[in-house]
N, CA and C of each residue as an Amber inpcrd file, in Angstrom:
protein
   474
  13.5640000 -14.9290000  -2.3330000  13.9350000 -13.5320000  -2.4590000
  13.0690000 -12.8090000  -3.4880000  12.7560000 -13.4880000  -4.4550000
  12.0350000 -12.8220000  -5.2520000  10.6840000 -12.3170000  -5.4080000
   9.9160000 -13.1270000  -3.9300000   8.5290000 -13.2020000  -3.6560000
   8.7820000 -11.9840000  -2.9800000   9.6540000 -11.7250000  -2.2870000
   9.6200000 -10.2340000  -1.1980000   9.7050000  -9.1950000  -2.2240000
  10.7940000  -9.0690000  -3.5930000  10.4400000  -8.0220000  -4.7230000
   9.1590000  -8.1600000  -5.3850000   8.6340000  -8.8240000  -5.5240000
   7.2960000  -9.1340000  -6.0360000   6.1800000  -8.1620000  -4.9340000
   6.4490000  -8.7010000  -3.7000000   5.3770000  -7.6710000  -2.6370000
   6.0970000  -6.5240000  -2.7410000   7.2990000  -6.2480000  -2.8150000
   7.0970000  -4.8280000  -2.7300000   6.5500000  -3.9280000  -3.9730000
   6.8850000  -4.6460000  -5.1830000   6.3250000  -3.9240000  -6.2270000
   4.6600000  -4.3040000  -6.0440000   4.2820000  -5.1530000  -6.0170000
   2.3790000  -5.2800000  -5.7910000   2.2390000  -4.2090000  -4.5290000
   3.1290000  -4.0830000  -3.6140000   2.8810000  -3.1160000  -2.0820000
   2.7930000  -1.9430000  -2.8790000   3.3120000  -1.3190000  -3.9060000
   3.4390000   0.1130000  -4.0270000   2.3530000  -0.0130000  -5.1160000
   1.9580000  -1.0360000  -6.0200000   0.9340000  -0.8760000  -7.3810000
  -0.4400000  -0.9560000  -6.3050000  -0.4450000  -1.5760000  -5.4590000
  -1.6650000  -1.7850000  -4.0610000  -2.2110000  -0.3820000  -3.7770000
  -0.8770000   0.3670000  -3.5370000  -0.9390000   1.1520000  -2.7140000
  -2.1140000   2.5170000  -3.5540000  -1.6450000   2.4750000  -4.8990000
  -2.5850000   3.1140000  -5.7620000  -4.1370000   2.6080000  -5.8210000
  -4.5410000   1.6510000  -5.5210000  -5.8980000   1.1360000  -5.7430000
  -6.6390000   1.8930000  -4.3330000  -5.4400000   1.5050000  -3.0780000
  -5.9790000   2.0580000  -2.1570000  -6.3340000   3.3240000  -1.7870000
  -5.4780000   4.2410000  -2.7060000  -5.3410000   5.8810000  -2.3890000
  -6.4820000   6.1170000  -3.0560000  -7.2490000   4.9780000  -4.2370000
  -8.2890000   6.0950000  -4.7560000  -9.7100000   5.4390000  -4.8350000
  -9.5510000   4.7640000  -3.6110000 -10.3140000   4.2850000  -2.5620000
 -10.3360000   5.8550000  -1.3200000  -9.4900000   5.4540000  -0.9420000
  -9.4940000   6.3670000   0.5450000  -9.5540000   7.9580000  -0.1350000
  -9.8140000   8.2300000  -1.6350000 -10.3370000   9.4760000  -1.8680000
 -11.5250000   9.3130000  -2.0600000 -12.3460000   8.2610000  -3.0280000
 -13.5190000   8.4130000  -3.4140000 -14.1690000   8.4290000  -2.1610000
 -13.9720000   7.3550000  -0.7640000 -15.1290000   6.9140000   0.3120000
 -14.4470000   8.5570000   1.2570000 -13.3830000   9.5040000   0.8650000
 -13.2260000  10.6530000   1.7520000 -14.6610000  11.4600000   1.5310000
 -14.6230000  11.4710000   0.3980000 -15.9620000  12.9460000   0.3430000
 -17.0400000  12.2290000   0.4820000 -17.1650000  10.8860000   0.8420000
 -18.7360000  10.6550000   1.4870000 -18.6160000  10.6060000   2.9470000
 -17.2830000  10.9800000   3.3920000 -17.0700000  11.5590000   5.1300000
 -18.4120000  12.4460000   5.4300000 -18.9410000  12.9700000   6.5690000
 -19.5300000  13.9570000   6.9280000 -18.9410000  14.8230000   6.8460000
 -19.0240000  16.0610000   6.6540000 -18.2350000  17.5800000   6.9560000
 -17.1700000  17.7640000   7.8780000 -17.7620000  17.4300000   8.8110000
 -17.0720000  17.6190000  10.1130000 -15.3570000  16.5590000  10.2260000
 -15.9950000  15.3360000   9.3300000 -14.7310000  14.7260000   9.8800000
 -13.9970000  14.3310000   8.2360000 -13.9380000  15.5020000   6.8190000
 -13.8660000  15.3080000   6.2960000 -12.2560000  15.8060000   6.3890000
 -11.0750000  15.8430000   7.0570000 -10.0820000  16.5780000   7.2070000
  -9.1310000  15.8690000   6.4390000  -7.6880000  15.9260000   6.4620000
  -6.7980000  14.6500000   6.0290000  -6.6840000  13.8240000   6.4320000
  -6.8650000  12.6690000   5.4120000  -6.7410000  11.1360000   5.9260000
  -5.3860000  11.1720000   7.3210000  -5.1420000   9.9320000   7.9680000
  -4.3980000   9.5940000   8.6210000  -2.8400000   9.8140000   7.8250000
  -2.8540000   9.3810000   6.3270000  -0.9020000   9.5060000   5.8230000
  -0.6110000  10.6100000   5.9150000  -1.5460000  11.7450000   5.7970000
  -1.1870000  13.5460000   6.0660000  -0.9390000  13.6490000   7.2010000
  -1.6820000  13.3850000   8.3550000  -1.2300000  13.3390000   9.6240000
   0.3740000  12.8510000   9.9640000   0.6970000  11.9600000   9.8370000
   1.4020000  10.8660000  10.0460000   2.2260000  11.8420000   9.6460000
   2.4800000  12.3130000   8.4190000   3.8110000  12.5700000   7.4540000
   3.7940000  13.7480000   8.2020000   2.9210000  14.4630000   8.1380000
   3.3610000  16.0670000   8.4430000   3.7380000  15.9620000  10.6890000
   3.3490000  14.8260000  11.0490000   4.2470000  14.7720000  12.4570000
   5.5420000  14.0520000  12.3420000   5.9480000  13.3640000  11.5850000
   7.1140000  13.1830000  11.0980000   8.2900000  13.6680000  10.4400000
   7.4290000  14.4630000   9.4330000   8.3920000  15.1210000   8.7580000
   7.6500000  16.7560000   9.1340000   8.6920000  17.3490000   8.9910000
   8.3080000  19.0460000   9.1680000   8.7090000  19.5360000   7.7810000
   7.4070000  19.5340000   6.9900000   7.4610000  19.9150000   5.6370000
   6.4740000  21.2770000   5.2260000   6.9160000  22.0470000   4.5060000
   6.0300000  23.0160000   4.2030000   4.6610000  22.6130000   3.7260000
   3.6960000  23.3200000   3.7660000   2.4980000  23.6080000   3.5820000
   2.2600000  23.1880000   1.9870000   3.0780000  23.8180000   1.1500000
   3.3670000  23.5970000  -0.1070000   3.8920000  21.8290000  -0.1650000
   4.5150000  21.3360000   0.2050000   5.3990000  20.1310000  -0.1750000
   4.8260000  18.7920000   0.5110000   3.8030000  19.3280000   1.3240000
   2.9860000  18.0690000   2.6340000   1.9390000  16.9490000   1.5480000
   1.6820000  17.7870000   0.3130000   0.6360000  16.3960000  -0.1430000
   1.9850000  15.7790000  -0.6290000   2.8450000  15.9750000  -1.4200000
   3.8640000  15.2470000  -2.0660000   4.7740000  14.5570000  -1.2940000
   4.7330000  14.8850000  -0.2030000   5.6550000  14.2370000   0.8260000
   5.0120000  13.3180000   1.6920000   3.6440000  13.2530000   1.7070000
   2.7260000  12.6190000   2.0240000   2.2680000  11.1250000   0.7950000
   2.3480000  11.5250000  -0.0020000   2.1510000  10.4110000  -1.5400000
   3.2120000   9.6530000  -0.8380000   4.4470000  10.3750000  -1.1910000
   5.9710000   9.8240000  -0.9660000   5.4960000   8.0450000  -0.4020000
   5.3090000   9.1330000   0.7960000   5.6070000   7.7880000   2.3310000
   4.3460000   7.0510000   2.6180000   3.3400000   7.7180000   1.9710000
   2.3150000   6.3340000   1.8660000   2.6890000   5.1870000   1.0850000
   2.7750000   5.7020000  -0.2220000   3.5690000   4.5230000  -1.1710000
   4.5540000   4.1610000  -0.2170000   5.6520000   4.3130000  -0.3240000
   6.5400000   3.8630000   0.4430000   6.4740000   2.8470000   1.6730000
   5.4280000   3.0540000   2.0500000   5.3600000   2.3730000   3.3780000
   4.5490000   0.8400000   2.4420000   3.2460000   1.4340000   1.8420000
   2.8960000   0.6380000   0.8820000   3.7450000  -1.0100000   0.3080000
   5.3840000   0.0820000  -0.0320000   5.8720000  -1.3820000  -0.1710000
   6.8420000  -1.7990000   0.3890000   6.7860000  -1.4030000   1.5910000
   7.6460000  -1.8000000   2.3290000   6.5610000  -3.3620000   3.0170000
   5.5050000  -2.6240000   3.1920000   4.1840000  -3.8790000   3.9350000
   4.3140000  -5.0030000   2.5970000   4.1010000  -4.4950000   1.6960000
   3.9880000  -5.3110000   0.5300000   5.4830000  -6.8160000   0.3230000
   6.4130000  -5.9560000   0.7680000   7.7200000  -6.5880000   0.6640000
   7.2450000  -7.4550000   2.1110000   7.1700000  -7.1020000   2.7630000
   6.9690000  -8.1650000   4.1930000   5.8570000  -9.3570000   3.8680000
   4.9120000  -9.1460000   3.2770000   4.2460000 -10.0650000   2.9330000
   4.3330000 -10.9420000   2.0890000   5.1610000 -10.1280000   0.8410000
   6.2840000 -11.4690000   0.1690000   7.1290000 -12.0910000   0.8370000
   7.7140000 -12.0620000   2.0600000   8.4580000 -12.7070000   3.1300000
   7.7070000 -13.9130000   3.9040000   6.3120000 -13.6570000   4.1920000
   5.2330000 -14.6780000   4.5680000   4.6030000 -16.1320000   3.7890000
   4.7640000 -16.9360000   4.4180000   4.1720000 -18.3530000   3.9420000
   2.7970000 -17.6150000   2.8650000   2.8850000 -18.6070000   1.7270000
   2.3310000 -18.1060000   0.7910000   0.4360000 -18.4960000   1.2670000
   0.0210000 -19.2600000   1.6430000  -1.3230000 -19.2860000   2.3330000
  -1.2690000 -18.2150000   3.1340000  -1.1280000 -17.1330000   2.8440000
  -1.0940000 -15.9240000   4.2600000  -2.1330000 -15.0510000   3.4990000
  -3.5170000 -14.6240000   3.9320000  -4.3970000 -13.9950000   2.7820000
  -3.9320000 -12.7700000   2.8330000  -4.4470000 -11.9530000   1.5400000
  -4.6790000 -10.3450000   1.3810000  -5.0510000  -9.6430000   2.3790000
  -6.6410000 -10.6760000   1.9230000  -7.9130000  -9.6960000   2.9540000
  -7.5020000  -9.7000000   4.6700000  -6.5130000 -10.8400000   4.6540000
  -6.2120000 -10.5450000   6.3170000  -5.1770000  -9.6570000   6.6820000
  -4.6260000  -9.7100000   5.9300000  -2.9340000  -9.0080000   5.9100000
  -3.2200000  -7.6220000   5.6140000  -4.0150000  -7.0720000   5.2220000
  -4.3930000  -5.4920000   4.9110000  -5.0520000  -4.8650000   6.3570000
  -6.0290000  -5.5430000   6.4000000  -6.4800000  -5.1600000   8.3150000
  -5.7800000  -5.4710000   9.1220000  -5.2430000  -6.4380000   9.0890000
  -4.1770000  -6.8250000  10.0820000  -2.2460000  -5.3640000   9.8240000
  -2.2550000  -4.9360000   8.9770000  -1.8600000  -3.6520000   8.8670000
  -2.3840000  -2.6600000   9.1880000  -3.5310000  -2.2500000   8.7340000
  -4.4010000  -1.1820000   9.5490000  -4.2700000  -1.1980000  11.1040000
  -4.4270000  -2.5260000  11.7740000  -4.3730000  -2.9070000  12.7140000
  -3.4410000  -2.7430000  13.8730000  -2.7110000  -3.0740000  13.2900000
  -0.8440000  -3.0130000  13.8080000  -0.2650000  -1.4020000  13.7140000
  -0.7030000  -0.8050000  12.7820000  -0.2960000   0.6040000  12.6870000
  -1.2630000   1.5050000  13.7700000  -2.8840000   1.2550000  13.3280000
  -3.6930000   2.4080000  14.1830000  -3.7790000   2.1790000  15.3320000
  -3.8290000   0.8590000  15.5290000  -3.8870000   0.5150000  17.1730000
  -2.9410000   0.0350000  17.7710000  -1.5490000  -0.0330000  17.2390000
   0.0810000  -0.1540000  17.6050000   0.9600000   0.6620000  17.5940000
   1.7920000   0.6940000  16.7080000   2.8180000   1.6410000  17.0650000
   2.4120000   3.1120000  16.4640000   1.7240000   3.3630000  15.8860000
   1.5290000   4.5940000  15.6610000   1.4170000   5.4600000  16.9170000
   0.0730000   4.9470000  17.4140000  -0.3030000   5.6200000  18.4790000
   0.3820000   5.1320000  19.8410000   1.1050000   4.4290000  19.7550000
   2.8030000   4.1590000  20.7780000   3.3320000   4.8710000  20.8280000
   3.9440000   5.0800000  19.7110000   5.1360000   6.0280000  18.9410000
   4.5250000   7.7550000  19.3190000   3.1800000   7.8260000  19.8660000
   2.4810000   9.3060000  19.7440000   2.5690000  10.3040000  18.5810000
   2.4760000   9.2410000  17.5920000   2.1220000  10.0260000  16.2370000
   0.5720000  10.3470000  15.9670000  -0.3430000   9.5100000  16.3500000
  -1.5100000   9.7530000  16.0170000  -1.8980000   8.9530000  17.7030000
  -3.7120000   9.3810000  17.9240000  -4.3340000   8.9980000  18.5330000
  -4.9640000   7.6570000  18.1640000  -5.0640000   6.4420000  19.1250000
  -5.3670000   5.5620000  18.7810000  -6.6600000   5.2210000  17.6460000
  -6.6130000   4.4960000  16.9940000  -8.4740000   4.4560000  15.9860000
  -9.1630000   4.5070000  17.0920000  -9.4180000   4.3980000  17.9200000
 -10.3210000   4.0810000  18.7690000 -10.7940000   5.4840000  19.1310000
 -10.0470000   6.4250000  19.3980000 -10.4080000   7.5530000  19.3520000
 -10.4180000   8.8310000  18.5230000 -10.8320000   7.6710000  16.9140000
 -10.8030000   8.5680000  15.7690000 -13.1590000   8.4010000  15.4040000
 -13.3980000   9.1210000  14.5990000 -14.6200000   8.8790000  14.2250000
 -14.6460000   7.7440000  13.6430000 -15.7060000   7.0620000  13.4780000
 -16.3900000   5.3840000  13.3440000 -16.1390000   5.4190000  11.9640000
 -16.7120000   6.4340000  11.0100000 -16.5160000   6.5980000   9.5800000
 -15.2640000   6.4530000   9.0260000 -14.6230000   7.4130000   9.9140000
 -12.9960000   7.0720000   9.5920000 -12.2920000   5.6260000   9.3710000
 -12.7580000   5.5110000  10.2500000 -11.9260000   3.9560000  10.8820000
 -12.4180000   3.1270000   9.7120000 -13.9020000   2.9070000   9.5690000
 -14.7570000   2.2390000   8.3710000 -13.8680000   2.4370000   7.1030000
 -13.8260000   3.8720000   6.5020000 -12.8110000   4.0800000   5.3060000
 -11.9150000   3.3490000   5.0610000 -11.1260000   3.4010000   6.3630000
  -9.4610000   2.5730000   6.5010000  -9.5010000   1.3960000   6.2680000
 -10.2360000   0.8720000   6.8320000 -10.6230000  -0.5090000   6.8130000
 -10.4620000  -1.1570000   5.4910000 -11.8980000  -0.0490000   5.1010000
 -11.8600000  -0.6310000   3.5220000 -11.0700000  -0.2220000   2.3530000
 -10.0810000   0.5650000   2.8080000  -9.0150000   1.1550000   1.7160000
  -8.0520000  -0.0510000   2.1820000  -7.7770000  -0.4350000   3.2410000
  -6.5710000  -1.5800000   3.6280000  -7.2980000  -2.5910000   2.7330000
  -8.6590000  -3.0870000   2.9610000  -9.1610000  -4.5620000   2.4230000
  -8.8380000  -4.5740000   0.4350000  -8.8260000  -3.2970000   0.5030000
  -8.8230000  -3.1380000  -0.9500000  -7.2750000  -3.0130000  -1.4950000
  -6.1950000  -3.2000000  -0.5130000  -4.7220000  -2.8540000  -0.9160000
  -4.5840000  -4.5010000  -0.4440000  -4.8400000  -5.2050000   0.5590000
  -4.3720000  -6.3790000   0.4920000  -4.9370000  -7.6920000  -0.6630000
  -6.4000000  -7.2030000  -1.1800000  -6.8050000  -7.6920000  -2.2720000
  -5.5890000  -7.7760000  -3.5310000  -5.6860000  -6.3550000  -3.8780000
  -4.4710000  -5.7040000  -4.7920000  -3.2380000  -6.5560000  -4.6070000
  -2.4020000  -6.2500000  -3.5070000  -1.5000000  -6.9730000  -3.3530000
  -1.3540000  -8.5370000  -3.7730000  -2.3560000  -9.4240000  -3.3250000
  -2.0750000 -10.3610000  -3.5100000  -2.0690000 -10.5510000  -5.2620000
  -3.1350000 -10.2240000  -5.8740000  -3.5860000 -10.1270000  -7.4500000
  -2.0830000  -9.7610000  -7.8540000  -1.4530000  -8.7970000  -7.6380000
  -0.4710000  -8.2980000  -7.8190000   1.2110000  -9.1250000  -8.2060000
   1.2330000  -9.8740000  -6.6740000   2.2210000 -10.9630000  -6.5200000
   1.7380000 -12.1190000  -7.3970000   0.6350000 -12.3710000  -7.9640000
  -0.0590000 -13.5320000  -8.7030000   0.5290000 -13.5850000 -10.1900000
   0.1370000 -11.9630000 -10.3690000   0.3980000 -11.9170000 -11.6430000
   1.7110000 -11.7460000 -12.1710000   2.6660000 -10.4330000 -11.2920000
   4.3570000 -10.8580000 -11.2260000   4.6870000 -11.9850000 -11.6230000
   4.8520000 -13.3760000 -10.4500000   4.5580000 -14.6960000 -10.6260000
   4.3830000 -15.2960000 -12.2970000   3.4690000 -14.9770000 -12.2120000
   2.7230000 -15.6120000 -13.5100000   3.6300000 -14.8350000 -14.9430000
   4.1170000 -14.0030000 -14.8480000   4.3810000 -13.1520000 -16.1210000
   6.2360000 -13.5360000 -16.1870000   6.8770000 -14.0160000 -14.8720000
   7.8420000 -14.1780000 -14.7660000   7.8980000 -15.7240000 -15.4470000
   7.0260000 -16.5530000 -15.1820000   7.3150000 -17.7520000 -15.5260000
   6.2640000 -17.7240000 -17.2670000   5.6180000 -17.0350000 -17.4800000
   5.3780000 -16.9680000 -19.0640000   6.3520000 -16.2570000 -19.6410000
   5.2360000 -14.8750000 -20.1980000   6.0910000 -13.6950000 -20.7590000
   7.3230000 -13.0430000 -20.7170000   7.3760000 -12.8150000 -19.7590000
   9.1710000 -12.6640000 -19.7440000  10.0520000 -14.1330000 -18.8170000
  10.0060000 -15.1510000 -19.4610000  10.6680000 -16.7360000 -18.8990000
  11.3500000 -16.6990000 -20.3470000  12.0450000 -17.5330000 -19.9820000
  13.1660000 -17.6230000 -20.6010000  12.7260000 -18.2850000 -22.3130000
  13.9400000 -18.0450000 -23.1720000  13.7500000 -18.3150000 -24.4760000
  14.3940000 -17.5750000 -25.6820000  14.1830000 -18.1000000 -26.7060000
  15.2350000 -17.6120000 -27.6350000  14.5910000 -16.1340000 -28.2120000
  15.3550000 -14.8220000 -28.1810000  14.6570000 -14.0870000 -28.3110000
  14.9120000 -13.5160000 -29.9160000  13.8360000 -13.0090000 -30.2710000
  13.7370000 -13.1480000 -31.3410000  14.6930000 -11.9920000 -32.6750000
  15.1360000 -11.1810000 -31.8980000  15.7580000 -10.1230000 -32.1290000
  16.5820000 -10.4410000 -32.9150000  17.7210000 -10.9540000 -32.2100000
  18.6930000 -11.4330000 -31.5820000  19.1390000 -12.3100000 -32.9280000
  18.2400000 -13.2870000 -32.8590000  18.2540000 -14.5310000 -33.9630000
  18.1830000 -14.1950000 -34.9540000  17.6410000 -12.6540000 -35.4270000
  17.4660000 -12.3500000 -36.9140000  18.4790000 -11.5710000 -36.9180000
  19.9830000 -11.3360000 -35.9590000  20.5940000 -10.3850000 -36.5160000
  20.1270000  -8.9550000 -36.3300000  19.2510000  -8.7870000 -35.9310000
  18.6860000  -7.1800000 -35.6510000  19.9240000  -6.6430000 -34.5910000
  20.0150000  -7.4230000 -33.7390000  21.0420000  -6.7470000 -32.6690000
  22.6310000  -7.2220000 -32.5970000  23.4360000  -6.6740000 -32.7950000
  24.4330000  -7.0450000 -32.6380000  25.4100000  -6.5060000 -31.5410000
């Protein structure tokens, strides 16, 4: 149980590495196909949000979704990689139910650049992720693991 809270918190800390990824490689888009990423799309056919409230409601549910993927992958046999599990999300969303669901047009019929971006904003959130669940892990069984705390013992707290 605790590996699935672990992905979801690395899913949503991921999810930041990736957003500023998928801004820096946006403005080396061409002109033409420099528009909103795919989570603007997505959110604003989902949700019917003002003009004003669409980037924030857009953050929202990227994160969000972020760790929700993140939490599923803490659910997965622990040999399960990053780097596969991030495209293999890209994957499942652009060329599955998204464009099932007729929220977006399949990647396939998005520009090549685009798709390239995604790619590498996913490769760079399932990296994250895993680093993420590593270090959780690791900080649970050091730094905050159990022990006499020191407060406590001097009387500071009563």
């Amino acid at each position: 149980m605790s590996r699935v809270v672990y992905g979801a918190i690395a899913g949503l800390c991921a999810t930041m590495a990736m957003t500023a990824t998928m801004r820096a490689l946006h403005s080396t888009l061409h002109h033409q196909d420099r528009y909103p990423l795919p989570p603007r799309e997505i959110t604003e056919t989902l949700l019917p949000v003002s003009q004003r409230s669409a980037a924030l409601a857009t953050i929202i549910s990227h994160f969000a979704y972020g760790a929700a993927a993140g939490a599923i992958f803490g659910a997965l046999p622990r040999s399960t990689s990053g780097l596969v599990f991030g495209p293999s999300v890209w994957l499942a969303s652009y060329l599955g139910w998204i464009p099932g669901a007729a929220i977006l047009k399949p990647a396939t019929q998005h520009p090549h650049q685009r798709n390239a971006l995604m790619m590498a904003a996913h490769l760079v959130w399932g990296g994250c992720l895993v680093w993420g669940i590593r270090e959780l892990e690791a900080s649970a069984a050091s730094a905050f693991s159990s022990g006499p705390l020191k407060d406590r013992q001097e009387g500071r707290l009563q």
